[in-house]
Amino acid sequence: MNKRMKKIVKVTSISLGTLLLVIVLLITVAVNWFFTPEKLTPIVLRTANQTLNAKLDMKRVELTFFSTFPRFGLKLTEGTLVSKSIRDTLWQKTDSLITFDKCVVVVKPIDYLLNNKINLHYLGLKGASIYAYKGKDGIVNWDIMKSDTTTVSADTLSKSSGPIADEINIRRISLKQANVIFDDRDTRVYTRLTNANLKLSASLKKGYSALDMEFSNDNILFWQDGQLLVNKVATKLQADLELNRAIRTLTVKKAGLTVNGVALDLSGTLKRDTVQKAIDVNVHYGLHAPSLKTVFDMIPESVLKREEMTAKGEVLLEGDIKGFYGKEQTPLVTIKAQIKDASAKYDKLPYGIDNLTADFYGAVDLTRKTPSFADLKIFHFQGAHTDILADAKIQDLLGDPDITLNTRSTIDMTALAQTFPLQEGVTIEGKVDADLRLKCRLSSILRQDLGRIKIGGKLNMTGLALRDTSRNFEFTSDAKLAFIGKDNLAARIEVTKMVLNSNNISSELKKLTATVKSTNPQDTTRIVDMECKLDMNQLKAVMGDSIKVFCRKAKSTLRLQPGELNPAMPKIGLNLESDTLFCRLGAMKMGMDKAGFAIKAEKLRDSLWAPKGIIGFNRLFVSTPEFALPIRMRKTAVTVGDRAITLRKANMRIGRSNLTASGAVYNLYESLKKNKTIHAKLSIASRNLDCNQLINSLNFPEDTLQVENDTVDSNIQLFVIPKNIDFELDVKLDKVKYDSMVFENVQGDIDIRNQAVHLKEVSMRGMDAQMNATLVYRAKEKKRGYAGFDFKLRDVDVSKLVDFVPSLDTIVPMLRSFKGVVDFDAAAETVLDSNLNVRIPSLRSAIHIKGDSLVLMDGETFTEISKKLMFKNKEKNVFDSIAVNITVKDGYVTVYPFLVQIDRYKAAVGGTQDLDMNFNYHISILKSPLPFKAGVTITGNMDKMKFKIGKAKYKDAVTPVEIRKVDSTRVNMGRQIVDDFRRIMRR
């Protein structure tokens, strides 16, 4: 190459590079400055909403070039498309046609402008949810193209009525990770496709169109008329389609459908019928490469390994989908499966299939205009010392299926396991002999009308064992079943041993014999009478980690009869006697010996039964993790009925405590299964109730030493009453021990509800005094609680009173200086912390103390006072009488002025103090031998007191009128506190 050519090449390269750079710069400037998302988004939304009969909304629209090089495209982000074809306003879920995360569109607009040709290079949709809806009136939500309703001339109409383009080419449409719902209320069909993916290309020309598509999804859910017909079905579809617009026909060519790994070939047509206003479907499907090997390949690889085999015989699997799909119309689906004179043998196994013959037909019409059925005309298997001959038919498949089954089979399970290449860990053993004839309707099984099942013949299982170590599954059985009825259900059953073990269930049954018989089922409006007598040696069953049952030496009779309220509903009767019965539910355990049941349960509606009867036992043992002490009962009968469990003098022992309960418990089943409120009305009597042990059992369920402690632990914590308890208790307790005190002859009512305990006017004898008490305790959480009480004690020793209510020593410190008996009335309420301590600022109380002949216990002090004040009695310091009114509110104690008389003196005492023992008291001397009246004010605390002599303040405060006012104030405060109790316990 000479210098001139080199120079030309160099100049040309620089020119082209400069031009390319200028183009790139222009595109960059256009994309980033002129066609920005902020400018494009409103334009696209406005144009689309004017063109479509729908509401389009999205977060962002941007022009792309470099990601779609060498073409321009549009990228749409987070869009929603809501159809207006059903309604213009007040949109509902059925109007939401599409939502998507990202959509990319690449087109060639120049082709449309120059050649009237739409060239869609790429349309990609990711993360889409599509909801296709068709109403009962036939209107669909995907009809979103606006119709032109303007009036135009015939000439204009003729020119504009043609297609929008002469040709439409779609190079690629991609749909990724989409969920598609098809909801057809007209034909009552609901379909959901999960994680669908689609690749599509098409060419649409005048009179002719071609389409190539690939589709796959993870699962198909199909409902019709509220019944689930298809689930857990994964599909793949590859198809070439042709559309002839002149005859409105879509032809399916070279289509392959794979359903859960089974490959099918499709062919046929879909034609638009304008008269019927429906689609005429005529599609034929058949098994791809039909052979016996293909049939065995349908069995999941998790069951059979894929190994080389030699197979012979003729196999056919095909069907049709024919009919109209439109308003209240769906096509008829048929299936035909035949295997003729087939044989097969896996190369590495000793046994094979000598002969396999099967002939099956089926049809499904979702509109129920023609009968739907499944008909297995014959199934015959011979080989591996096994001969299975069976036929079955199900008529009225979508209504009330009428099931017929006949089989005569001899099966050597051990040899059969050496015929097929089972997966590692799977073993089958034993022999099964069956000669059965069955006829029944599915409704009889669903309605528990088992006596209407017609079954005859026998079924023997000898040494049967099915095991799969990879799934931790085992089933073994030795059993004989003989069915001896003709027009009714009658059977003799003998089970030597049956074992079932899996990840969730473990059970073992030993030596069971049973007989079953029913009456001749003539009246179809009534449940057929049936009786089953059973004799069982032992049963063990475990379900998960929470349920365990053990039963030994049981005899029972089970009866199935028509219900008394509705003869079409079943009533079940169970009589059971068992030497030992044990069950565990979670951490709760219950055991009985010599248990007996006589229970009847009538079905009222689906899953709702009304049980009644008697449950009795010699001994009962109940243990719960929340309570350290087991509950033991002896020789008790419990009546079940009217949604209640009734107790009659049920004796139980809990540690050192004993109880006798009579009454009823309601809604026990609902409380256990649905966490609803359990109600109870019980009368409880006890000779001895040790509250120390019971409270410690609640608070220290795993500490046996603490439970046996003879007093209530000082570290006792707040305990929460369960939400779903509503108990009304009438108690009569001979002896109750709490801490170091003993109460006798305790009688009254106790309510437990709203997470609170309410003792209502309970009377008792304690501290050598008569007591009447009302008390409320409530705690909804472990951190905070509430307590309130109203006590009335008569002739109680002051020292014992202070021991009974320790906080009195703080509220009324003067009480510890007296000796004698008083009448004590107190109403109080307070907030409790997690350790049951009183939160002082919340304490509110009204107290009245009245006593006669109280003795001041400080002897030396009295001697000095008696000398200075010239008492006549210088040896005994007796107060004639005392009546004190005290209130506590907002952390302050108010002692209202009251009179005291001692020897020749009469004084009025009153004042205030806070709960830190800082006080301000005043004593007015109203009568004395001294020639003057004076008052003494005492301030400070017990460690440092100040005395100040002055005027008497309480000369008029202790008149009968003023005392009545104070009494009224204290009584009103007490009533308010009791009213608070009632509000807490109100239902």
GROMACS .gro file of N, CA, C and O in nm, residues 434-504:
model
  284
  434ALA      N    1  -5.591  -6.109   4.811
  434ALA     CA    2  -5.710  -6.025   4.811
  434ALA      C    3  -5.811  -6.080   4.713
  434ALA      O    4  -5.778  -6.115   4.600
  435ASP      N    5  -5.934  -6.089   4.759
  435ASP     CA    6  -6.048  -6.123   4.674
  435ASP      C    7  -6.163  -6.034   4.720
  435ASP      O    8  -6.238  -6.068   4.811
  436LEU      N    9  -6.173  -5.914   4.661
  436LEU     CA   10  -6.263  -5.811   4.712
  436LEU      C   11  -6.359  -5.763   4.606
  436LEU      O   12  -6.325  -5.755   4.487
  437ARG      N   13  -6.480  -5.730   4.651
  437ARG     CA   14  -6.582  -5.669   4.567
  437ARG      C   15  -6.640  -5.552   4.647
  437ARG      O   16  -6.701  -5.572   4.753
  438LEU      N   17  -6.620  -5.431   4.593
  438LEU     CA   18  -6.659  -5.309   4.665
  438LEU      C   19  -6.754  -5.226   4.579
  438LEU      O   20  -6.732  -5.211   4.459
  439LYS      N   21  -6.859  -5.174   4.643
  439LYS     CA   22  -6.949  -5.081   4.576
  439LYS      C   23  -7.001  -4.982   4.680
  439LYS      O   24  -7.056  -5.022   4.783
  440CYS      N   25  -6.981  -4.852   4.653
  440CYS     CA   26  -7.031  -4.750   4.745
  440CYS      C   27  -7.027  -4.615   4.675
  440CYS      O   28  -6.967  -4.599   4.568
  441ARG      N   29  -7.091  -4.519   4.736
  441ARG     CA   30  -7.082  -4.381   4.691
  441ARG      C   31  -6.989  -4.304   4.784
  441ARG      O   32  -6.981  -4.331   4.903
  442LEU      N   33  -6.920  -4.206   4.726
  442LEU     CA   34  -6.827  -4.127   4.806
  442LEU      C   35  -6.899  -4.053   4.918
  442LEU      O   36  -6.843  -4.035   5.027
  443SER      N   37  -7.023  -4.013   4.895
  443SER     CA   38  -7.098  -3.941   4.998
  443SER      C   39  -7.118  -4.026   5.123
  443SER      O   40  -7.125  -3.974   5.234
  444SER      N   41  -7.127  -4.159   5.107
  444SER     CA   42  -7.144  -4.246   5.223
  444SER      C   43  -7.021  -4.239   5.313
  444SER      O   44  -7.032  -4.240   5.436
  445ILE      N   45  -6.903  -4.229   5.252
  445ILE     CA   46  -6.780  -4.219   5.331
  445ILE      C   47  -6.770  -4.083   5.395
  445ILE      O   48  -6.737  -4.070   5.513
  446LEU      N   49  -6.801  -3.977   5.318
  446LEU     CA   50  -6.790  -3.842   5.371
  446LEU      C   51  -6.891  -3.817   5.481
  446LEU      O   52  -6.864  -3.741   5.575
  447ARG      N   53  -7.009  -3.879   5.474
  447ARG     CA   54  -7.113  -3.860   5.576
  447ARG      C   55  -7.100  -3.958   5.691
  447ARG      O   56  -7.184  -3.961   5.780
  448GLN      N   57  -6.993  -4.038   5.693
  448GLN     CA   58  -6.972  -4.141   5.794
  448GLN      C   59  -7.085  -4.245   5.794
  448GLN      O   60  -7.112  -4.309   5.895
  449ASP      N   61  -7.152  -4.261   5.679
  449ASP     CA   62  -7.257  -4.362   5.665
  449ASP      C   63  -7.192  -4.491   5.616
  449ASP      O   64  -7.220  -4.540   5.506
  450LEU      N   65  -7.104  -4.547   5.701
  450LEU     CA   66  -7.020  -4.659   5.657
  450LEU      C   67  -7.101  -4.786   5.634
  450LEU      O   68  -7.058  -4.873   5.557
  451GLY      N   69  -7.214  -4.799   5.700
  451GLY     CA   70  -7.294  -4.920   5.682
  451GLY      C   71  -7.351  -4.934   5.543
  451GLY      O   72  -7.398  -5.041   5.506
  452ARG      N   73  -7.348  -4.826   5.463
  452ARG     CA   74  -7.399  -4.833   5.327
  452ARG      C   75  -7.293  -4.881   5.228
  452ARG      O   76  -7.319  -4.892   5.109
  453ILE      N   77  -7.171  -4.904   5.277
  453ILE     CA   78  -7.065  -4.957   5.191
  453ILE      C   79  -7.089  -5.107   5.170
  453ILE      O   80  -7.099  -5.183   5.267
  454LYS      N   81  -7.097  -5.149   5.045
  454LYS     CA   82  -7.117  -5.291   5.013
  454LYS      C   83  -6.982  -5.349   4.975
  454LYS      O   84  -6.922  -5.310   4.874
  455ILE      N   85  -6.933  -5.439   5.058
  455ILE     CA   86  -6.802  -5.498   5.032
  455ILE      C   87  -6.807  -5.645   5.072
  455ILE      O   88  -6.863  -5.682   5.176
  456GLY      N   89  -6.750  -5.728   4.987
  456GLY     CA   90  -6.744  -5.870   5.014
  456GLY      C   91  -6.608  -5.926   4.976
  456GLY      O   92  -6.533  -5.866   4.899
  457GLY      N   93  -6.575  -6.043   5.033
  457GLY     CA   94  -6.448  -6.106   5.000
  457GLY      C   95  -6.354  -6.111   5.118
  457GLY      O   96  -6.397  -6.108   5.235
  458LYS      N   97  -6.224  -6.116   5.091
  458LYS     CA   98  -6.125  -6.130   5.197
  458LYS      C   99  -5.998  -6.054   5.159
  458LYS      O  100  -5.970  -6.025   5.043
  459LEU      N  101  -5.919  -6.021   5.264
  459LEU     CA  102  -5.790  -5.957   5.248
  459LEU      C  103  -5.699  -6.010   5.357
  459LEU      O  104  -5.726  -5.989   5.477
  460ASN      N  105  -5.593  -6.080   5.316
  460ASN     CA  106  -5.497  -6.135   5.411
  460ASN      C  107  -5.360  -6.075   5.386
  460ASN      O  108  -5.313  -6.071   5.271
  461MET      N  109  -5.295  -6.027   5.492
  461MET     CA  110  -5.159  -5.973   5.484
  461MET      C  111  -5.071  -6.055   5.578
  461MET      O  112  -5.094  -6.057   5.699
  462THR      N  113  -4.970  -6.120   5.522
  462THR     CA  114  -4.881  -6.205   5.600
  462THR      C  115  -4.738  -6.153   5.588
  462THR      O  116  -4.683  -6.146   5.478
  463GLY      N  117  -4.681  -6.115   5.700
  463GLY     CA  118  -4.542  -6.066   5.701
  463GLY      C  119  -4.521  -5.945   5.614
  463GLY      O  120  -4.409  -5.924   5.563
  464LEU      N  121  -4.625  -5.862   5.598
  464LEU     CA  122  -4.614  -5.746   5.511
  464LEU      C  123  -4.523  -5.641   5.576
  464LEU      O  124  -4.539  -5.607   5.693
  465ALA      N  125  -4.428  -5.590   5.497
  465ALA     CA  126  -4.336  -5.488   5.548
  465ALA      C  127  -4.301  -5.392   5.435
  465ALA      O  128  -4.257  -5.435   5.327
  466LEU      N  129  -4.322  -5.262   5.459
  466LEU     CA  130  -4.282  -5.156   5.367
  466LEU      C  131  -4.190  -5.062   5.443
  466LEU      O  132  -4.230  -5.005   5.546
  467ARG      N  133  -4.069  -5.042   5.391
  467ARG     CA  134  -3.971  -4.958   5.461
  467ARG      C  135  -3.902  -4.866   5.362
  467ARG      O  136  -3.875  -4.902   5.248
  468ASP      N  137  -3.875  -4.745   5.410
  468ASP     CA  138  -3.797  -4.645   5.334
  468ASP      C  139  -3.711  -4.571   5.436
  468ASP      O  140  -3.757  -4.481   5.505
  469THR      N  141  -3.585  -4.612   5.445
  469THR     CA  142  -3.497  -4.554   5.547
  469THR      C  143  -3.468  -4.406   5.519
  469THR      O  144  -3.445  -4.329   5.613
  470SER      N  145  -3.468  -4.366   5.392
  470SER     CA  146  -3.439  -4.226   5.362
  470SER      C  147  -3.549  -4.133   5.413
  470SER      O  148  -3.524  -4.018   5.445
  471ARG      N  149  -3.672  -4.183   5.419
  471ARG     CA  150  -3.785  -4.104   5.470
  471ARG      C  151  -3.826  -4.146   5.610
  471ARG      O  152  -3.927  -4.100   5.662
  472ASN      N  153  -3.750  -4.235   5.671
  472ASN     CA  154  -3.779  -4.282   5.807
  472ASN      C  155  -3.921  -4.338   5.816
  472ASN      O  156  -3.999  -4.306   5.906
  473PHE      N  157  -3.956  -4.424   5.718
  473PHE     CA  158  -4.090  -4.480   5.712
  473PHE      C  159  -4.084  -4.632   5.725
  473PHE      O  160  -3.998  -4.698   5.666
  474GLU      N  161  -4.178  -4.686   5.805
  474GLU     CA  162  -4.188  -4.831   5.821
  474GLU      C  163  -4.333  -4.870   5.848
  474GLU      O  164  -4.401  -4.808   5.931
  475PHE      N  165  -4.380  -4.973   5.775
  475PHE     CA  166  -4.513  -5.027   5.799
  475PHE      C  167  -4.504  -5.179   5.792
  475PHE      O  168  -4.457  -5.235   5.692
  476THR      N  169  -4.544  -5.246   5.898
  476THR     CA  170  -4.547  -5.392   5.901
  476THR      C  171  -4.684  -5.436   5.951
  476THR      O  172  -4.746  -5.369   6.034
  477SER      N  173  -4.729  -5.552   5.900
  477SER     CA  174  -4.862  -5.597   5.937
  477SER      C  175  -4.878  -5.746   5.914
  477SER      O  176  -4.825  -5.802   5.816
  478ASP      N  177  -4.949  -5.808   6.008
  478ASP     CA  178  -5.003  -5.943   5.992
  478ASP      C  179  -5.151  -5.932   6.026
  478ASP      O  180  -5.188  -5.912   6.143
  479ALA      N  181  -5.237  -5.942   5.923
  479ALA     CA  182  -5.379  -5.918   5.947
  479ALA      C  183  -5.462  -5.999   5.850
  479ALA      O  184  -5.418  -6.032   5.739
  480LYS      N  185  -5.587  -6.031   5.896
  480LYS     CA  186  -5.684  -6.100   5.813
  480LYS      C  187  -5.817  -6.026   5.823
  480LYS      O  188  -5.863  -5.996   5.932
  481LEU      N  189  -5.875  -5.999   5.705
  481LEU     CA  190  -6.005  -5.933   5.699
  481LEU      C  191  -6.097  -6.018   5.612
  481LEU      O  192  -6.062  -6.053   5.499
  482ALA      N  193  -6.213  -6.052   5.667
  482ALA     CA  194  -6.312  -6.128   5.591
  482ALA      C  195  -6.442  -6.047   5.588
  482ALA      O  196  -6.497  -6.014   5.694
  483PHE      N  197  -6.489  -6.015   5.467
  483PHE     CA  198  -6.612  -5.939   5.448
  483PHE      C  199  -6.722  -6.035   5.405
  483PHE      O  200  -6.712  -6.098   5.299
  484ILE      N  201  -6.824  -6.046   5.489
  484ILE     CA  202  -6.923  -6.153   5.469
  484ILE      C  203  -7.061  -6.098   5.434
  484ILE      O  204  -7.157  -6.174   5.422
  485GLY      N  205  -7.073  -5.967   5.417
  485GLY     CA  206  -7.202  -5.909   5.383
  485GLY      C  207  -7.229  -5.915   5.234
  485GLY      O  208  -7.138  -5.926   5.152
  486LYS      N  209  -7.356  -5.906   5.198
  486LYS     CA  210  -7.396  -5.899   5.058
  486LYS      C  211  -7.449  -5.760   5.025
  486LYS      O  212  -7.390  -5.687   4.946
  487ASP      N  213  -7.560  -5.724   5.087
  487ASP     CA  214  -7.615  -5.590   5.065
  487ASP      C  215  -7.583  -5.495   5.178
  487ASP      O  216  -7.638  -5.385   5.186
  488ASN      N  217  -7.497  -5.537   5.268
  488ASN     CA  218  -7.461  -5.452   5.382
  488ASN      C  219  -7.314  -5.477   5.417
  488ASN      O  220  -7.249  -5.565   5.361
  489LEU      N  221  -7.264  -5.397   5.510
  489LEU     CA  222  -7.125  -5.410   5.555
  489LEU      C  223  -7.120  -5.505   5.673
  489LEU      O  224  -7.185  -5.483   5.776
  490ALA      N  225  -7.045  -5.614   5.657
  490ALA     CA  226  -7.023  -5.710   5.765
  490ALA      C  227  -6.883  -5.766   5.748
  490ALA      O  228  -6.842  -5.801   5.637
  491ALA      N  229  -6.809  -5.775   5.859
  491ALA     CA  230  -6.670  -5.816   5.847
  491ALA      C  231  -6.620  -5.876   5.978
  491ALA      O  232  -6.671  -5.847   6.087
  492ARG      N  233  -6.517  -5.963   5.963
  492ARG     CA  234  -6.439  -6.013   6.076
  492ARG      C  235  -6.294  -5.972   6.054
  492ARG      O  236  -6.238  -5.994   5.945
  493ILE      N  237  -6.237  -5.912   6.154
  493ILE     CA  238  -6.102  -5.857   6.143
  493ILE      C  239  -6.015  -5.918   6.252
  493ILE      O  240  -6.055  -5.925   6.368
  494GLU      N  241  -5.896  -5.961   6.212
  494GLU     CA  242  -5.800  -6.014   6.309
  494GLU      C  243  -5.661  -5.959   6.273
  494GLU      O  244  -5.609  -5.984   6.164
  495VAL      N  245  -5.607  -5.880   6.365
  495VAL     CA  246  -5.474  -5.822   6.346
  495VAL      C  247  -5.382  -5.880   6.451
  495VAL      O  248  -5.403  -5.860   6.572
  496THR      N  249  -5.281  -5.955   6.408
  496THR     CA  250  -5.183  -6.009   6.503
  496THR      C  251  -5.088  -5.899   6.548
  496THR      O  252  -5.060  -5.884   6.667
  497LYS      N  253  -5.040  -5.820   6.451
  497LYS     CA  254  -4.949  -5.709   6.484
  497LYS      C  255  -4.952  -5.610   6.369
  497LYS      O  256  -4.956  -5.648   6.253
  498MET      N  257  -4.948  -5.482   6.403
  498MET     CA  258  -4.941  -5.378   6.301
  498MET      C  259  -4.855  -5.263   6.356
  498MET      O  260  -4.878  -5.214   6.466
  499VAL      N  261  -4.755  -5.223   6.279
  499VAL     CA  262  -4.662  -5.119   6.321
  499VAL      C  263  -4.653  -5.014   6.211
  499VAL      O  264  -4.639  -5.049   6.093
  500LEU      N  265  -4.663  -4.887   6.249
  500LEU     CA  266  -4.644  -4.776   6.155
  500LEU      C  267  -4.550  -4.675   6.219
  500LEU      O  268  -4.579  -4.622   6.327
  501ASN      N  269  -4.437  -4.649   6.153
  501ASN     CA  270  -4.340  -4.550   6.200
  501ASN      C  271  -4.307  -4.455   6.086
  501ASN      O  272  -4.280  -4.498   5.974
  502SER      N  273  -4.313  -4.325   6.114
  502SER     CA  274  -4.274  -4.223   6.017
  502SER      C  275  -4.220  -4.103   6.094
  502SER      O  276  -4.207  -4.107   6.217
  503ASN      N  277  -4.191  -3.997   6.020
  503ASN     CA  278  -4.137  -3.878   6.086
  503ASN      C  279  -4.237  -3.816   6.182
  503ASN      O  280  -4.199  -3.755   6.282
  504ASN      N  281  -4.367  -3.830   6.154
  504ASN     CA  282  -4.469  -3.764   6.236
  504ASN      C  283  -4.550  -3.859   6.322
  504ASN      O  284  -4.606  -3.818   6.423
   0.00000   0.00000   0.00000
